[in-house]
Amino acid sequence: MSLNKNLDVKNPLYGQLVVGPPGSGKTTYCSKMLNFLKQLDRKVEVVNLDPANDGMEYHADIDIMKLITVDDAMSHLGLGPNGALIYCMEYLETNFEFLVKQLKASKSNYFIFDCPGQVELYTHHNSMTRMFSKLESMGYHLCVVHLVDSHYCSEPGKFISTLFLSLNTMLQMALPQVNVLSKADMLKQFQSKLAFGMDFYTEVLDLQFLLDALDATPGMTKYQKLNAAIVSLIEDYSLVSFHLLDANRTESLLRLKNAIDKANGFIYGAGEEVSVNSLLACAVGAETESERMERNIDMHM
């Protein structure tokens, strides 16, 4: 198969690869963003790439579970849940034409890929990276939308692990990536536990302050050198920042949509009129994280 024969400059194809740990709200986000983009008259659909997703909040015409499921792999191969999920991704890669045919047959030009929650698939394993690299070579303009539950801001150790996970995913996937602290509406419940203001977490400011807070945590003294090395690595790359998301608020979806449109290049084409006014409208996505934080958190605090 010639991978670039689907390339069409006049009718570009776009996609969001929605990844993140279990419980980060990926499926809910896919459903909410799908409905939001439909209101903007985009030809969009969700592609379910999670072979264990039995609780979809949307209808997926393109669905890996029509090819293979985790239950299939577990029952026929005697694998555990994690091994079965990795096998399913490798099976999809081997049968990549299954996905390509359905994407080509779709009337949509914008796809939201609901991906599995096993983080190893985006930090250590290569099947997902290779498949999306092939889609890129076919003319799909892609970006990763990496969701992490915002409650991880409540403890220094959890937040550092979140930063490391986000950075690792960015390096492994090798695609433009928009990092998201999801469930922003829940921030009110643990506001008192936050060591810093929300702009510290979204803009990932001077992590030395976070390191000091981590070193002061009981039981963490013996890990000072390791924590310092991790923080130094994150600061050396200086790639990670976050957008806040309350998927139940249109304003929050709009701001995230604008950031994603710039990451996958949608604002520069897609058949939508590219004018000064439209570019200025999308510039909302370029506002500072402090402004985003004020807009989002003020609604909940």
Coordinates of N, CA and C in Angstrom, one line a residue, residues 198-295:
M198 N -2.8 28.2 40.9 CA -3.0 27.3 39.8 C -2.1 27.7 38.6
D199 N -1.7 29.0 38.5 CA -0.8 29.3 37.4 C 0.6 28.6 37.5
F200 N 1.0 28.3 38.8 CA 2.2 27.6 39.0 C 2.1 26.2 38.3
Y201 N 1.0 25.6 38.4 CA 0.8 24.2 37.8 C 0.6 24.2 36.3
T202 N -0.1 25.2 35.8 CA -0.4 25.2 34.4 C 0.8 25.7 33.6
E203 N 1.5 26.7 34.1 CA 2.6 27.3 33.4 C 3.9 26.5 33.7
V204 N 3.8 25.6 34.7 CA 5.0 24.9 35.2 C 6.1 25.9 35.5
L205 N 6.0 26.7 36.5 CA 6.9 27.7 36.9 C 8.1 27.1 37.6
D206 N 8.9 27.9 38.3 CA 10.2 27.4 38.9 C 9.9 26.2 39.7
L207 N 10.4 25.0 39.2 CA 10.1 23.8 39.9 C 10.9 23.6 41.2
Q208 N 11.9 24.5 41.4 CA 12.7 24.4 42.7 C 11.8 24.5 43.9
F209 N 10.7 25.4 43.7 CA 9.8 25.5 44.8 C 9.0 24.2 45.1
L210 N 8.7 23.5 44.0 CA 8.0 22.3 44.1 C 8.9 21.2 44.7
L211 N 10.2 21.3 44.3 CA 11.1 20.3 44.9 C 11.3 20.5 46.4
D212 N 11.3 21.8 46.8 CA 11.4 22.1 48.2 C 10.2 21.5 49.0
A213 N 9.0 21.7 48.4 CA 7.8 21.1 49.0 C 7.9 19.6 49.1
L214 N 8.4 19.0 48.0 CA 8.5 17.6 48.0 C 9.5 17.0 49.0
D215 N 10.6 17.7 49.1 CA 11.6 17.3 50.1 C 11.1 17.4 51.5
A216 N 10.2 18.3 51.7 CA 9.6 18.5 53.1 C 8.5 17.5 53.4
T217 N 8.1 16.7 52.4 CA 7.1 15.7 52.6 C 7.7 14.5 53.4
P218 N 6.9 14.0 54.4 CA 7.4 12.9 55.2 C 7.7 11.7 54.4
G219 N 8.9 11.1 54.6 CA 9.3 9.9 53.9 C 10.0 10.1 52.6
M220 N 10.1 11.4 52.2 CA 10.7 11.6 50.9 C 12.1 12.1 50.9
T221 N 12.7 12.3 52.1 CA 14.0 12.8 52.3 C 15.1 11.9 51.5
K222 N 14.9 10.6 51.6 CA 15.9 9.7 51.0 C 15.9 9.7 49.5
Y223 N 14.8 10.4 48.9 CA 14.7 10.4 47.5 C 15.1 11.8 46.9
Q224 N 15.8 12.6 47.7 CA 16.2 14.0 47.3 C 16.9 14.0 46.0
K225 N 18.0 13.2 45.9 CA 18.8 13.2 44.7 C 18.0 12.8 43.5
L226 N 17.2 11.8 43.6 CA 16.3 11.3 42.5 C 15.3 12.4 42.1
N227 N 14.7 13.0 43.1 CA 13.7 14.0 42.8 C 14.4 15.2 42.1
A228 N 15.6 15.6 42.5 CA 16.3 16.7 41.9 C 16.7 16.4 40.5
A229 N 17.1 15.1 40.2 CA 17.4 14.7 38.9 C 16.2 14.8 37.9
I230 N 15.1 14.3 38.4 CA 13.8 14.3 37.6 C 13.4 15.8 37.3
V231 N 13.5 16.6 38.3 CA 13.1 18.0 38.1 C 14.1 18.7 37.1
S232 N 15.3 18.4 37.2 CA 16.3 19.0 36.3 C 16.1 18.5 34.9
L233 N 15.7 17.3 34.7 CA 15.4 16.8 33.4 C 14.2 17.5 32.8
I234 N 13.2 17.6 33.6 CA 12.0 18.3 33.1 C 12.3 19.8 32.7
E235 N 13.0 20.4 33.5 CA 13.4 21.8 33.3 C 14.3 21.9 32.1
D236 N 15.2 21.0 31.9 CA 16.1 21.0 30.7 C 15.3 21.0 29.4
Y237 N 14.3 20.2 29.3 CA 13.5 20.1 28.1 C 12.6 21.3 28.0
S238 N 12.0 21.8 29.1 CA 11.2 23.0 29.1 C 10.0 22.9 28.1
L239 N 9.4 21.8 28.0 CA 8.3 21.5 27.0 C 6.9 21.5 27.6
V240 N 6.8 21.2 28.9 CA 5.5 20.9 29.5 C 4.8 22.1 30.0
S241 N 3.6 22.3 29.6 CA 2.7 23.2 30.3 C 1.3 22.6 30.1
F242 N 0.3 23.2 30.8 CA -1.0 22.6 30.9 C -2.1 23.6 30.6
H243 N -3.2 23.1 30.0 CA -4.4 23.8 29.9 C -5.5 23.2 30.8
L244 N -6.2 24.0 31.5 CA -7.3 23.6 32.4 C -8.5 23.2 31.5
L245 N -9.2 22.2 31.9 CA -10.4 21.8 31.2 C -11.6 21.4 32.1
D246 N -12.7 22.1 32.0 CA -14.0 21.7 32.5 C -14.8 21.3 31.3
A247 N -14.9 20.0 31.1 CA -15.6 19.5 29.9 C -17.1 19.9 29.8
N248 N -17.6 20.3 30.9 CA -19.0 20.7 31.0 C -19.3 22.2 30.7
R249 N -18.2 22.9 30.4 CA -18.4 24.3 30.1 C -17.9 24.6 28.7
T250 N -18.8 25.3 27.9 CA -18.5 25.6 26.5 C -17.3 26.5 26.4
E251 N -17.1 27.5 27.4 CA -16.0 28.4 27.3 C -14.6 27.6 27.4
S252 N -14.6 26.6 28.3 CA -13.4 25.8 28.5 C -13.1 25.0 27.3
L253 N -14.1 24.4 26.7 CA -13.9 23.6 25.5 C -13.4 24.5 24.3
L254 N -14.0 25.7 24.3 CA -13.6 26.6 23.2 C -12.1 27.0 23.3
R255 N -11.6 27.3 24.5 CA -10.2 27.6 24.7 C -9.3 26.5 24.4
L256 N -9.7 25.3 24.8 CA -8.9 24.1 24.5 C -8.9 23.8 23.0
K257 N -10.1 24.0 22.4 CA -10.2 23.8 20.9 C -9.3 24.7 20.1
N258 N -9.2 25.9 20.6 CA -8.3 26.9 19.9 C -6.8 26.5 20.0
A259 N -6.4 26.0 21.1 CA -5.1 25.5 21.3 C -4.8 24.3 20.5
I260 N -5.7 23.4 20.4 CA -5.6 22.2 19.6 C -5.6 22.5 18.1
D261 N -6.4 23.5 17.7 CA -6.4 23.9 16.3 C -5.1 24.4 15.8
K262 N -4.3 25.0 16.7 CA -3.0 25.5 16.3 C -2.0 24.4 16.4
A263 N -2.2 23.4 17.3 CA -1.2 22.3 17.4 C -1.3 21.4 16.1
N264 N -2.5 21.1 15.6 CA -2.6 20.2 14.5 C -2.8 21.0 13.1
G265 N -2.7 22.3 13.2 CA -2.7 23.2 12.0 C -4.1 23.4 11.4
F266 N -5.1 23.1 12.1 CA -6.5 23.3 11.6 C -6.8 24.7 11.2
I267 N -6.2 25.7 12.0 CA -6.6 27.1 11.8 C -6.0 27.6 10.5
Y268 N -5.0 26.8 9.9 CA -4.3 27.3 8.7 C -4.9 26.7 7.5
G269 N -6.0 25.9 7.6 CA -6.6 25.3 6.4 C -8.0 24.8 6.7
A270 N -8.2 23.5 6.4 CA -9.4 22.8 6.7 C -10.6 23.3 6.0
G271 N -10.4 24.2 4.9 CA -11.6 24.7 4.2 C -12.3 25.8 4.9
E272 N -11.9 26.1 6.1 CA -12.5 27.2 6.8 C -11.8 28.5 6.4
E273 N -12.5 29.6 6.2 CA -11.9 30.8 5.7 C -10.8 31.3 6.7
V274 N -9.6 31.5 6.1 CA -8.5 32.0 6.9 C -8.4 33.5 6.7
S275 N -8.9 34.2 7.6 CA -8.9 35.7 7.5 C -8.3 36.2 8.8
V276 N -8.1 37.5 8.8 CA -7.6 38.2 10.0 C -8.6 38.0 11.1
N277 N -9.9 38.0 10.9 CA -10.8 37.9 12.0 C -10.8 36.5 12.5
S278 N -10.7 35.5 11.7 CA -10.7 34.1 12.2 C -9.4 33.8 13.0
L279 N -8.3 34.3 12.5 CA -7.1 34.1 13.2 C -7.1 34.8 14.6
L280 N -7.7 36.0 14.6 CA -7.8 36.7 15.9 C -8.7 36.0 16.8
A281 N -9.7 35.4 16.3 CA -10.6 34.6 17.1 C -9.9 33.4 17.7
C282 N -9.0 32.8 16.9 CA -8.3 31.6 17.4 C -7.1 32.1 18.4
A283 N -6.8 33.3 18.4 CA -5.7 33.8 19.2 C -6.1 33.7 20.7
V284 N -7.4 33.4 21.0 CA -7.8 33.2 22.4 C -7.0 32.1 22.9
G285 N -6.6 31.1 22.1 CA -5.8 29.9 22.5 C -4.4 30.3 22.9
A286 N -4.0 31.5 22.6 CA -2.6 32.0 22.9 C -2.6 32.8 24.1
E287 N -3.7 33.0 24.8 CA -3.7 33.8 26.1 C -2.8 33.0 27.1
T288 N -2.4 33.7 28.1 CA -1.5 33.1 29.1 C -2.3 32.1 29.9
E289 N -1.5 31.2 30.5 CA -2.2 30.3 31.4 C -2.8 30.9 32.6
S290 N -2.2 32.1 33.0 CA -2.8 32.8 34.2 C -4.2 33.3 33.8
E291 N -4.4 33.8 32.6 CA -5.7 34.2 32.1 C -6.6 33.1 32.0
R292 N -6.2 31.9 31.5 CA -7.0 30.8 31.4 C -7.4 30.3 32.8
M293 N -6.5 30.3 33.7 CA -6.8 29.9 35.1 C -7.8 30.8 35.7
E294 N -7.7 32.1 35.5 CA -8.6 33.0 36.1 C -10.0 32.8 35.6
R295 N -10.1 32.6 34.2 CA -11.4 32.4 33.6 C -12.1 31.1 34.1

